[in-house]
XYZ file of C-alpha atoms in Angstrom:
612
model
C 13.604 -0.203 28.055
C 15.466 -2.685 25.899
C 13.067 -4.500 23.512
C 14.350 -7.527 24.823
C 13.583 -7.005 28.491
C 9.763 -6.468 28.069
C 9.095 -9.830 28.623
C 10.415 -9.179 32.326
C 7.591 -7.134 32.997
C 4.934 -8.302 35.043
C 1.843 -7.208 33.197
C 3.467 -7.786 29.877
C 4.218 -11.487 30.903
C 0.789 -11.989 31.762
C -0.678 -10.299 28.615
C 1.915 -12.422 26.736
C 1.039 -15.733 28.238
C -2.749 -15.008 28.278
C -2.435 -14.180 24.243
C -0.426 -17.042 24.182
C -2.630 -19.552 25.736
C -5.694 -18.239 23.578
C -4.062 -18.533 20.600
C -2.719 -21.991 21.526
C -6.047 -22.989 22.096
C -7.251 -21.731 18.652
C -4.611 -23.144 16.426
C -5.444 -26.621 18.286
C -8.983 -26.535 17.482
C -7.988 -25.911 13.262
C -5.659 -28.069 13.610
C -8.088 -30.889 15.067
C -10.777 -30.233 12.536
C -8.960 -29.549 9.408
C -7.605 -32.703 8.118
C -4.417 -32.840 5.981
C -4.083 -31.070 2.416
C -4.785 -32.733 -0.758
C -4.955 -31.678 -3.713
C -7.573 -33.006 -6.681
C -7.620 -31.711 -9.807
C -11.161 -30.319 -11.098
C -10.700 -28.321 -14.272
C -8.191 -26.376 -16.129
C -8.705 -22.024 -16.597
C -9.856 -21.529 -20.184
C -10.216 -17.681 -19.837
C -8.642 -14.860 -18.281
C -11.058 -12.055 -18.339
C -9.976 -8.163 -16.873
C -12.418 -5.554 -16.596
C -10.209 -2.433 -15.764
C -13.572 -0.530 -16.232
C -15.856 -0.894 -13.607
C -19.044 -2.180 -15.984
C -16.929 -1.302 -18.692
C -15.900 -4.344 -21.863
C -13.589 -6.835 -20.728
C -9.723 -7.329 -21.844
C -8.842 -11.240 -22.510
C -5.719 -11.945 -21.398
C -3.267 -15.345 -21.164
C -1.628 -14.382 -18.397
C -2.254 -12.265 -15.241
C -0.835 -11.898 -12.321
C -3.597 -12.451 -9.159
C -2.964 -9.592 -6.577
C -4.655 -8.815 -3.354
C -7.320 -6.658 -5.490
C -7.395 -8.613 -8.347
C -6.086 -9.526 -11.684
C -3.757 -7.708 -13.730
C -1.731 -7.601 -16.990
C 0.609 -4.768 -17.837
C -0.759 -1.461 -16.526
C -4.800 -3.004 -16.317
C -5.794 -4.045 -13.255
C -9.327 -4.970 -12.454
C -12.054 -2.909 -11.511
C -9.595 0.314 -10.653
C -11.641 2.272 -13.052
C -14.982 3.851 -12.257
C -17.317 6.137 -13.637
C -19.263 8.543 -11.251
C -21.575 11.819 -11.222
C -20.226 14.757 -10.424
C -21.388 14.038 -6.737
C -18.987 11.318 -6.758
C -21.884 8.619 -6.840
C -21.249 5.180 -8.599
C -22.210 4.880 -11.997
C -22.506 1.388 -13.499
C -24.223 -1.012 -16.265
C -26.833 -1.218 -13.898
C -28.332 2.502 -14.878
C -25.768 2.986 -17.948
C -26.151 -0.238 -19.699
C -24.262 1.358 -22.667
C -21.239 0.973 -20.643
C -20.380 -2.490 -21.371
C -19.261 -1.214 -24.439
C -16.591 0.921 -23.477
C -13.325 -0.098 -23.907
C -10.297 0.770 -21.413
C -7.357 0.071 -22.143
C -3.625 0.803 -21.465
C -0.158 1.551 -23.264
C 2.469 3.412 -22.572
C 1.494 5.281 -19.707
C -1.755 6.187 -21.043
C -5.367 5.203 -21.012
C -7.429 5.235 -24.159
C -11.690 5.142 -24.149
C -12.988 3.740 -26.837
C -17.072 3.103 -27.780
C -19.179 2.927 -30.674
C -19.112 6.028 -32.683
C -17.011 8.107 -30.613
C -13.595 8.753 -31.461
C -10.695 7.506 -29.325
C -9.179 9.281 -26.286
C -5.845 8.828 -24.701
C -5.055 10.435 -21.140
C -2.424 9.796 -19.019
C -2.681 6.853 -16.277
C -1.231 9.218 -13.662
C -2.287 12.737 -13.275
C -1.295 13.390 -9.618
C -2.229 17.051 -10.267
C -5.554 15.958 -10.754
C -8.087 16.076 -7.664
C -8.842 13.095 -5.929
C -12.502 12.607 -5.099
C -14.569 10.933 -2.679
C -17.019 8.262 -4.280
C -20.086 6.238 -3.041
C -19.637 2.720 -4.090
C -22.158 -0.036 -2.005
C -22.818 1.984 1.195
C -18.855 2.738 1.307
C -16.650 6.037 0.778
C -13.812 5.190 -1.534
C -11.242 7.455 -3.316
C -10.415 7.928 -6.677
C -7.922 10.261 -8.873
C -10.148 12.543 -11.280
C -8.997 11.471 -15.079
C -9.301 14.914 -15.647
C -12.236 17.274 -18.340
C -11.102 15.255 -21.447
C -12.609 11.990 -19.748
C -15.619 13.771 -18.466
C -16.416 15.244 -21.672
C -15.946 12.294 -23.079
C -18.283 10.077 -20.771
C -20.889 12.762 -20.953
C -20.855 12.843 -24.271
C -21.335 9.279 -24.717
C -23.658 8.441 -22.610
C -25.807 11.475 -24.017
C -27.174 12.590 -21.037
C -27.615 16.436 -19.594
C -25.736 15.236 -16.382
C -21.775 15.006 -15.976
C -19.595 11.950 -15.957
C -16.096 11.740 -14.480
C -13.316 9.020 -14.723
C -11.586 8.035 -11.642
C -8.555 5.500 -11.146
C -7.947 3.705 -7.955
C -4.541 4.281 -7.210
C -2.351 2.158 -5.063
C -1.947 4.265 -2.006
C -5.407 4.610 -1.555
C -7.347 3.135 1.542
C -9.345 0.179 -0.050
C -12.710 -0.587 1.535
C -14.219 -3.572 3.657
C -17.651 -4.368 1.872
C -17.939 -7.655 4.313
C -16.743 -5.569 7.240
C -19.956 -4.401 8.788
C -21.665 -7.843 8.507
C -22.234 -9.079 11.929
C -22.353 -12.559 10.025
C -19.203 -12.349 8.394
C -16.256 -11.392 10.627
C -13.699 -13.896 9.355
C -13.909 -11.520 6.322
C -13.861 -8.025 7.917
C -9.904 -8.020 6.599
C -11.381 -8.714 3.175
C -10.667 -5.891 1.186
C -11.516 -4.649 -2.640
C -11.257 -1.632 -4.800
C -14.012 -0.987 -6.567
C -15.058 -4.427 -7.325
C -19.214 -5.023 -5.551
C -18.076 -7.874 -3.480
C -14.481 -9.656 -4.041
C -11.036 -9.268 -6.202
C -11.793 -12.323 -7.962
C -15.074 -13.980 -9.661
C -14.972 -17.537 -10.949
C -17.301 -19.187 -13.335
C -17.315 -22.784 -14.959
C -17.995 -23.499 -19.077
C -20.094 -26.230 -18.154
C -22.164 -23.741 -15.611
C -22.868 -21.528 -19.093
C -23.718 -24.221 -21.170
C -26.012 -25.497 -18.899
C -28.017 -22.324 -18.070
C -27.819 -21.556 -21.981
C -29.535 -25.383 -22.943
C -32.372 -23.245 -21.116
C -32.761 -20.241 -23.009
C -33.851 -19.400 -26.100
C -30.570 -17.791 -27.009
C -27.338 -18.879 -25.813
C -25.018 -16.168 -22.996
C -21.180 -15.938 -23.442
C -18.889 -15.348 -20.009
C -18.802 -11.808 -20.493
C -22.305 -11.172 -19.602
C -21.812 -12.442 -15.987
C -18.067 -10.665 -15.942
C -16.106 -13.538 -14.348
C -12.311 -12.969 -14.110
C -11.271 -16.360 -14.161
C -13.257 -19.109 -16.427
C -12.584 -22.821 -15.331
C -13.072 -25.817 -18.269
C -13.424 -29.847 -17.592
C -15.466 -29.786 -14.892
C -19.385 -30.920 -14.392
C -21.890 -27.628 -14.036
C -21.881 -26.059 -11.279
C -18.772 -27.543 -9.998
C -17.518 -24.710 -8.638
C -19.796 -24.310 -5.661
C -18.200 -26.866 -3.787
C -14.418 -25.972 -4.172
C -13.857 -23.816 -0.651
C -10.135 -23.433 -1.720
C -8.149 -23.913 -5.188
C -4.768 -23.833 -5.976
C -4.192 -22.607 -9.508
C -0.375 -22.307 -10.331
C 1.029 -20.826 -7.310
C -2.040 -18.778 -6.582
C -4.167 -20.020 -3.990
C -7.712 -18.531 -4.104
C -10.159 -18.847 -0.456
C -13.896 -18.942 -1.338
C -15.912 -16.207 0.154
C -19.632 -16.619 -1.563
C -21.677 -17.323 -3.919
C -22.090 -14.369 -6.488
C -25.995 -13.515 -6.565
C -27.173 -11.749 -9.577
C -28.948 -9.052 -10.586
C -30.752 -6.983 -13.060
C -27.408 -6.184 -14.752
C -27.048 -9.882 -16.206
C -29.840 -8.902 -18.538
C -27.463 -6.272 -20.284
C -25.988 -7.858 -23.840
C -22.317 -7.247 -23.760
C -22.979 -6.950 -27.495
C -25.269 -4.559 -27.875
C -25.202 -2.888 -24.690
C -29.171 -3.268 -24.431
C -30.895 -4.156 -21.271
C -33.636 -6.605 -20.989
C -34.716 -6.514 -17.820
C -36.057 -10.333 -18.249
C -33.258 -13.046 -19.177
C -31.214 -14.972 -17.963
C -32.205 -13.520 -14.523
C -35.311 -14.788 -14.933
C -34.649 -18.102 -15.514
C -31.767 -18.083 -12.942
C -34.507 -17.334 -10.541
C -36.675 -19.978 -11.597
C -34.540 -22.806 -11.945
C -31.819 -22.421 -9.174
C -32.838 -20.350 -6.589
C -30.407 -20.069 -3.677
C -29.315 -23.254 -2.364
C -27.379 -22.066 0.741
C -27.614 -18.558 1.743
C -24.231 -17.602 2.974
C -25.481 -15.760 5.850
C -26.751 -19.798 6.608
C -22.548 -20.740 6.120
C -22.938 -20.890 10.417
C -25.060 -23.907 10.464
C -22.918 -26.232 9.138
C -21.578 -28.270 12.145
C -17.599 -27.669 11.445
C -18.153 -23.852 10.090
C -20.215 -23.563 13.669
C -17.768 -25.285 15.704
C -14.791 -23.774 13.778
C -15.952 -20.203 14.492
C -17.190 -20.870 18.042
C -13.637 -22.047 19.431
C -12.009 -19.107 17.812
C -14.784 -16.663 18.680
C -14.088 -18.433 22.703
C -10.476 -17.861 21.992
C -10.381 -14.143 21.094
C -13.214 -13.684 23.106
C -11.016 -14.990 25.846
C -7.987 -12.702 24.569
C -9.938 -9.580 24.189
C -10.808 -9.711 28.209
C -7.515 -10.727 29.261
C -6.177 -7.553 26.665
C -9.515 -5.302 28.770
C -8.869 -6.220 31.896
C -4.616 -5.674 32.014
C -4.851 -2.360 29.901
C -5.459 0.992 31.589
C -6.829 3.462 30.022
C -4.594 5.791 27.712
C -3.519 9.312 29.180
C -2.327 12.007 26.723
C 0.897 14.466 28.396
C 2.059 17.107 25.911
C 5.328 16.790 25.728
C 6.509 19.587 22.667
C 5.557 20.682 19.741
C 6.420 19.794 15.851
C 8.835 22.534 15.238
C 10.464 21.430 11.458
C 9.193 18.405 9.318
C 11.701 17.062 6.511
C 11.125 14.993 3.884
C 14.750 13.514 1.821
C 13.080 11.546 -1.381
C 16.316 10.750 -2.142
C 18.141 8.514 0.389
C 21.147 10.689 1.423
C 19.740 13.695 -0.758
C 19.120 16.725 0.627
C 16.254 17.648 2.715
C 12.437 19.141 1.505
C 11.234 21.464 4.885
C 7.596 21.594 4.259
C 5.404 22.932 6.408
C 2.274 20.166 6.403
C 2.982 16.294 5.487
C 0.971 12.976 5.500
C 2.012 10.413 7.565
C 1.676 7.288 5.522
C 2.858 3.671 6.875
C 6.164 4.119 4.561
C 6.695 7.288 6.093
C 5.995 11.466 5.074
C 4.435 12.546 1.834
C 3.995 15.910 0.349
C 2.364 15.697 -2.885
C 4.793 13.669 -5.411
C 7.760 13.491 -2.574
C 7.691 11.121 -0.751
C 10.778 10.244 1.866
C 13.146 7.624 0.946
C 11.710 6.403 -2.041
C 14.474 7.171 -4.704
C 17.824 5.734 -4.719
C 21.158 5.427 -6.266
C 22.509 2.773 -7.139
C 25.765 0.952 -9.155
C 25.364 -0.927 -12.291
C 25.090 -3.978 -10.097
C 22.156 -2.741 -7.932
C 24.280 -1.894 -4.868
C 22.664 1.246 -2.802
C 25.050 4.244 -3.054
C 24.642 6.547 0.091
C 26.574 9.509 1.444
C 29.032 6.958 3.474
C 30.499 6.239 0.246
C 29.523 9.496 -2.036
C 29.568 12.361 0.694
C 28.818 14.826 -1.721
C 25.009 13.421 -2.274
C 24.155 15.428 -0.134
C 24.221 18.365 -1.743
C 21.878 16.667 -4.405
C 18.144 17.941 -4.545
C 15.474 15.969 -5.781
C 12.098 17.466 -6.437
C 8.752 17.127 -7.991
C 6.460 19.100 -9.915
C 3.657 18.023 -12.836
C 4.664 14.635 -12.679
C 8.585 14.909 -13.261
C 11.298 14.888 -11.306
C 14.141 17.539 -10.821
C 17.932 16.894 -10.246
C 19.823 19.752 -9.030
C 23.518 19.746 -8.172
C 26.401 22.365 -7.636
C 27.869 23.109 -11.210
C 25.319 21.035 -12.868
C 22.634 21.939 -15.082
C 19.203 21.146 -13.864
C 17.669 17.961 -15.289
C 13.823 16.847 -15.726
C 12.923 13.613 -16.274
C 9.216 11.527 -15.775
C 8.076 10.138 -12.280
C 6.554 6.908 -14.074
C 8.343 5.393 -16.769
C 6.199 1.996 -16.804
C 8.915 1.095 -19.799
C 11.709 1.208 -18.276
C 12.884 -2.016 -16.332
C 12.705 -2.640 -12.645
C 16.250 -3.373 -10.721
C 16.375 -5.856 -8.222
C 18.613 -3.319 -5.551
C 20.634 -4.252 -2.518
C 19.951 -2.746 0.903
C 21.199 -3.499 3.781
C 21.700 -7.132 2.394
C 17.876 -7.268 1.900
C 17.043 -7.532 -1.907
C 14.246 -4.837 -2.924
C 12.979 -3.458 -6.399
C 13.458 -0.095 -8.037
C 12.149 1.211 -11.448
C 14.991 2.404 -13.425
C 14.373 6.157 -13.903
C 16.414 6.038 -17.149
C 19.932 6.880 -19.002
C 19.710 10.645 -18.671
C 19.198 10.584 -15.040
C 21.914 7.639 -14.878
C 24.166 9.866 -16.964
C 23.689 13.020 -14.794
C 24.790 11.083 -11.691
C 27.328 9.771 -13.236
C 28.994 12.864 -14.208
C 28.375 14.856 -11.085
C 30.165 11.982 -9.047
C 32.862 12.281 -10.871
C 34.366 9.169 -10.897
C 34.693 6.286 -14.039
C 31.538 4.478 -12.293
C 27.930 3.977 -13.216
C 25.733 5.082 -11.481
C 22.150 4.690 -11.869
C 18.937 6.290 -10.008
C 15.754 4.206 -9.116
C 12.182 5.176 -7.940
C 10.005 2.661 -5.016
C 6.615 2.160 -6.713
C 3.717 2.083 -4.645
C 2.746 -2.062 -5.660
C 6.338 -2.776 -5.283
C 7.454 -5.370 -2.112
C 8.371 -3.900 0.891
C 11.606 -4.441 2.767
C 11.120 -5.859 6.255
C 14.228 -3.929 8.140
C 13.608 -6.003 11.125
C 13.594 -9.478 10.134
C 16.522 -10.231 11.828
C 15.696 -8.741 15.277
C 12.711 -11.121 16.436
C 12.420 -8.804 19.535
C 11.179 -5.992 17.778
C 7.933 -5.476 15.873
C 7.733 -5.781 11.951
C 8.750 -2.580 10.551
C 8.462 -2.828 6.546
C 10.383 0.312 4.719
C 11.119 0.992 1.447
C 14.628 2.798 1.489
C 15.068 4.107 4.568
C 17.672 1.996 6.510
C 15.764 1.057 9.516
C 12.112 2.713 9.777
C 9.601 5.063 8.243
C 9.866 8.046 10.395
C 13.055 9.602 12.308
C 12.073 11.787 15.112
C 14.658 14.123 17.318
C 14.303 17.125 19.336
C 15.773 20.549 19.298
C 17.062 20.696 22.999
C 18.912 17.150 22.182
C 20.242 18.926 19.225
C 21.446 21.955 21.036
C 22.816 19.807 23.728
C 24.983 18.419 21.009
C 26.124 21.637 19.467
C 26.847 22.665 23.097
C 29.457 20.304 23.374
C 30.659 20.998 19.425
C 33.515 23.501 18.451
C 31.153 24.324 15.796
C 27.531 24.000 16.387
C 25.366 21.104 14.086
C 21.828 21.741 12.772
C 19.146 18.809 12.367
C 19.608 18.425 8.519
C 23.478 16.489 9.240
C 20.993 13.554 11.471
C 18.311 13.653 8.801
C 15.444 13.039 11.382
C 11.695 13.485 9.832
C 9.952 15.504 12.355
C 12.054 17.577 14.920
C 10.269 18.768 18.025
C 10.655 21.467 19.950
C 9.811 22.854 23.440
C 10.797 19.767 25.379
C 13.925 18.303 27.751
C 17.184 17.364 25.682
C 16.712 13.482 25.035
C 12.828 13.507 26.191
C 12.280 11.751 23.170
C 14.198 8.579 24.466
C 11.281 8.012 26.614
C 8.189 8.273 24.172
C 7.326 4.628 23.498
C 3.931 5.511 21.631
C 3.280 9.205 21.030
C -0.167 11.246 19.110
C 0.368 14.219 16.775
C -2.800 15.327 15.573
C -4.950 11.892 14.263
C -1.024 10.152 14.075
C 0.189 7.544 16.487
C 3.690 6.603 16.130
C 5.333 3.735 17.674
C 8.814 3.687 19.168
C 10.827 1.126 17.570
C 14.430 1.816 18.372
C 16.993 4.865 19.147
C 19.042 5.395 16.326
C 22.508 4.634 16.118
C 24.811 6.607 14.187
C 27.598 6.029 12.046
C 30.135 7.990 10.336
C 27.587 9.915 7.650
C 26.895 12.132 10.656
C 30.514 13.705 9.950
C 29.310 14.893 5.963
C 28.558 18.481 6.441
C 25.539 19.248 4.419
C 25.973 22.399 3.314
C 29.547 21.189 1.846
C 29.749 17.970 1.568
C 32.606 17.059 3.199
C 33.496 14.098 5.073
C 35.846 14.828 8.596
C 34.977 11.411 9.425
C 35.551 12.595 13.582
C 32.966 15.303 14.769
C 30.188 15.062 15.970
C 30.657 11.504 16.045
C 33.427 11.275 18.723
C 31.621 13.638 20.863
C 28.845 11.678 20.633
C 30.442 8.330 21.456
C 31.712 9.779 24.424
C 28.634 10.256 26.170
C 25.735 8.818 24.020
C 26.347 4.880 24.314
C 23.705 2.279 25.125
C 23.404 -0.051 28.031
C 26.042 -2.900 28.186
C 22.822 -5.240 28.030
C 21.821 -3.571 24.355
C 25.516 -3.916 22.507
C 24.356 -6.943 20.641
C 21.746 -3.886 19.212
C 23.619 -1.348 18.908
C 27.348 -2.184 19.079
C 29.263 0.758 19.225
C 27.514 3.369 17.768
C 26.015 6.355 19.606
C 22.247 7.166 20.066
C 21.047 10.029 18.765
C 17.423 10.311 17.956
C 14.715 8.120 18.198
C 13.054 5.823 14.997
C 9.128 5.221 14.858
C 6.302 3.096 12.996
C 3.098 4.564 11.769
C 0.311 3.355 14.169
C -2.492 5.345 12.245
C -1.737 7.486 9.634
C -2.579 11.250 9.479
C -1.467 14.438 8.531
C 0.921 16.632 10.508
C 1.803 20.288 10.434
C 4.450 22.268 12.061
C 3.126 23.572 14.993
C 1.029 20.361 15.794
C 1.611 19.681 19.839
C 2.684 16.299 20.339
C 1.661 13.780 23.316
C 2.975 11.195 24.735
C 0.249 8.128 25.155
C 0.986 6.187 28.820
């Protein structure tokens, strides 16, 4: 079914219009009681504090940028350190108050510890050889890559305990956790997402809040002690309560609550000693809690704010019950091959157990699509223009990456080079970034091209933007990729394969289509017909078939461009519907492109089902 025509189903209308109306109905109601935007200016941001270290000493910075999890300058970001037992529980100032006195910082693609009386250590940021582990942090599992035995000797050492510490680094393809999202109270924030921060990415605190809690103490407390990243001047104490949204720059920051102390305020960032009496104490005494934020619902607009929308979805979510059946699984084949091509038009990794990840399949450092060549001016180079990229294998091992071409010398060069620049790269006329893996790989390309060109190779890093492939096709969903040309993950089957060949002087194998996972023991061209489909915990998502274009001619095991077969043959009997040429145009469809639903991890011989 065209995209385009699902609006001419029945039941699809009526979920559409149902949706519709709710939503209608909920964007009237904000709209009614929010009244316009304006902007007042309350203060000015006199510190920039980052605690990369979870408990650990903060790094003053004078500029950040604000992310989704935080701050961060350079390689720090905040709280994407942590320090656990060797059961993976969380370890912070609150039992190892000697903690606020470690230092972690980064250069260079490595992290040096530093504390009183020890001597420095530097380990690399990344160690993707290096476990990852499963920690306990607030009632939540997170994960978090092992910094390896130099770290944990280190930490144990340190601290000067019998038990064993361990570093871990949140990296960015990790699942972040919801530490609002089982509070029945607070389900505008169950999208609210952290590392391994307690609460929130972001903590603000005024100057004139300190000063006023320190005119009551016998000894005056800096910022550090209550570990705020952002520190707001010019504004009366306790300011800060009030402002439910601030614009700072171009950042725009939502309040979520206020931060409630504990006994960990009582540990001096100086000497890393823990009272156990002030300032908590005289918090307690003085100000209390003026509004519990579980009390946020009886305020008339928050009340009548979350009642229309809690109508509205409520509304939705019956219309969605009652027009749904329920799912049936039909196996439909098996997974007989799964491919992985880091680099786009490179030649193909068969592996026999991938993750499914939302940009597509990963197999320790590979990961499909994500490297790219490119000209001096950032243009994407692919096997339509350089046929004999094919024949150019990309691998990973111990955090470096290996060329190999024919009648080329091997050549090893690092995964991360945080020095080198990022490219701004063209693809598909949609701008995305690439870090520049360097001269020697830019050189090696170079030569085995052959021509008086530059060429250079780039790597997709996992914090870099996204490219949104389908921007310009309102009709079908949002599908954001890295380098692949349309989506994450190309599925075709064996018997539409052999079909093909059967037609084919010479017979093609599924390497020249470069699908991800090719499935066997099903009808040729089954797959057409799979709009949503389960292997193993995955659910993929049809998004389009695949048209093809002249690439299909290179012969991988050559290189060679005919620039005819098996595209004719294809054209004259795989064409779309007249009503999908503004799609398609006039390229055949071979093979069918998904989205990740829910990630997972496949293995050949998984049995695949189609979900009706």
């Amino acid at each position: 079914m065209n995209p385009r025509e699902l609006v001419q189903n029945q039941r699809s209308a009526l979920l559409l219009g149902g949706a519709g109306a709710a939503l209608l109905g909920f964007g009237l109601l904000v709209r009614h009681l929010r009244r316009p935007e304006k902007l007042v200016r309350v203060g000015v941001v006199s510190k920039l504090l980052i605690h990369p270290l979870k408990s650990g000493k903060a790094v003053s910075v004078a500029v950040a940028e604000c992310r989704d999890l935080g701050l961060k300058h350079g390689g720090l970001q905040d709280r994407h350190w942590l320090v656990v037992t060797d059961e993976g529980r969380t370890v912070t100032g609150r039992q190892e108050p000697r903690l606020v006195l470690v230092s972690l910082t980064c250069q260079g693609g490595r992290v040096r510890l530093s504390g009183p009386d020890m001597e420095d250590l530097q380990v690399p940021i990344h160690q993707p050889e290096n476990p990852v582990i499963s920690c306990r942090l607030m009632d939540n599992d997170v994960q978090g890559r092992d910094c390896g035995e130099e770290a944990s000797r280190w930490l144990s050492r340190y601290l000067g305990k019998e038990k064993t510490f361990r570093l871990v680094h949140f990296e960015p393809e990790m699942r972040t956790r919801r530490p609002l999202g089982s509070d029945p109270l607070f389900p505008i924030f169950s999208q609210h997402e952290v590392a391994y921060s307690d609460l929130c990415p972001v903590m603000l605190l005024s100057e004139a809040s300190l000063r006023d809690l320190s005119g009551r103490l016998e000894k005056g407390v800096t910022a550090e002690r209550f570990r705020p990243n952002i520190v707001i001047g010019d504004c009366e104490p306790f300011a800060e309560d009030s402002w439910e949204e601030i614009q700072i720059g171009s950042v725009r920051l939502q309040r979520l609550m206020s931060c409630d102390r504990c006994v960990f305020t009582t540990v001096d960032p100086e000497t890393g000693v823990i009272s156990r009496k002030e300032p908590l104490q005289t918090l307690k005494s003085v100000f209390g809690c003026k509004m519990n934020p579980r009390e946020l619902v009886q305020n008339k607009r928050s009340a009548l704010l979350l009642g229309g929308a809690g109508a509205a979805l409520l509304g939705f979510g019956l219309l969605v019950r009652h027009l749904r059946r329920p799912e049936k699984l039909v196996r439909v084949g098996v997974v007989s091959k799964l491919l992985i091509h880091p680099l786009k038009s490179g030649k193909a990794v068969s592996v026999a157990v991938a993750e499914c990840r939302d940009l597509g399949l990963k197999h320790g450092e590979l990961q499909d699509r994500h490297w790219l060549v490119v000209t001096d001016d950032g243009h994407m180079v692919t096997g339509r223009q350089e046929p004999r990229l094919v024949l150019v294998s990309l691998t990973c091992q111990g955090g470096r990456v290996r060329l190999s071409g024919p009648d080329m010398e091997d050549l090893q060069v690092p995964i991360h080079q945080p020095e080198n620049p990022v490219i701004s790269c063209r693809v598909f006329e949609t701008d995305v970034q690439g870090r520049d893996c360097g001269g020697e790989a830019s050189r090696w390309l170079s030569r085995y091209l052959g021509g008086e060109r530059t060429f250079r190779l780039v790597h997709f890093e996992p914090e870099m933007r996204t490219r949104c492939s389908t921007e310009n096709e309102p009709f079908f969903p949002r599908c954001d990729v890295a380098y692949p040309d349309v989506g994450p993950v190309m599925l075709l089957s064996e018997a539409s394969l052999q079909d093909l060949s059967g037609r084919l002087e010479k017979g093609v194998t599924a390497e020249r289509f470069r699908p991800n996972i090719v499935i066997g023991d099903c009808e040729p061209f089954a797959e057409d017909s799979w709009e949503e489909i389960q292997i193993g915990s995955v659910r993929l998502q049809r998004l389009m078939s695949c048209g093809r274009c002249v690439f299909t001619t290179v012969d991988p095991e050559t290189g060679v461009i005919s620039r005819k077969e098996p595209l004719q043959t294809l054209k004259s009997y795989r064409l779309c519907k007249p009503s999908e040429k503004h799609i398609y145009k006039s390229s055949p469809l071979f093979g069918q492109l998904h989205t990740v639903k829910r990630t997972g991890v496949l293995h050949v011989g998984d049995a695949v089902y189609k979900i009706s």
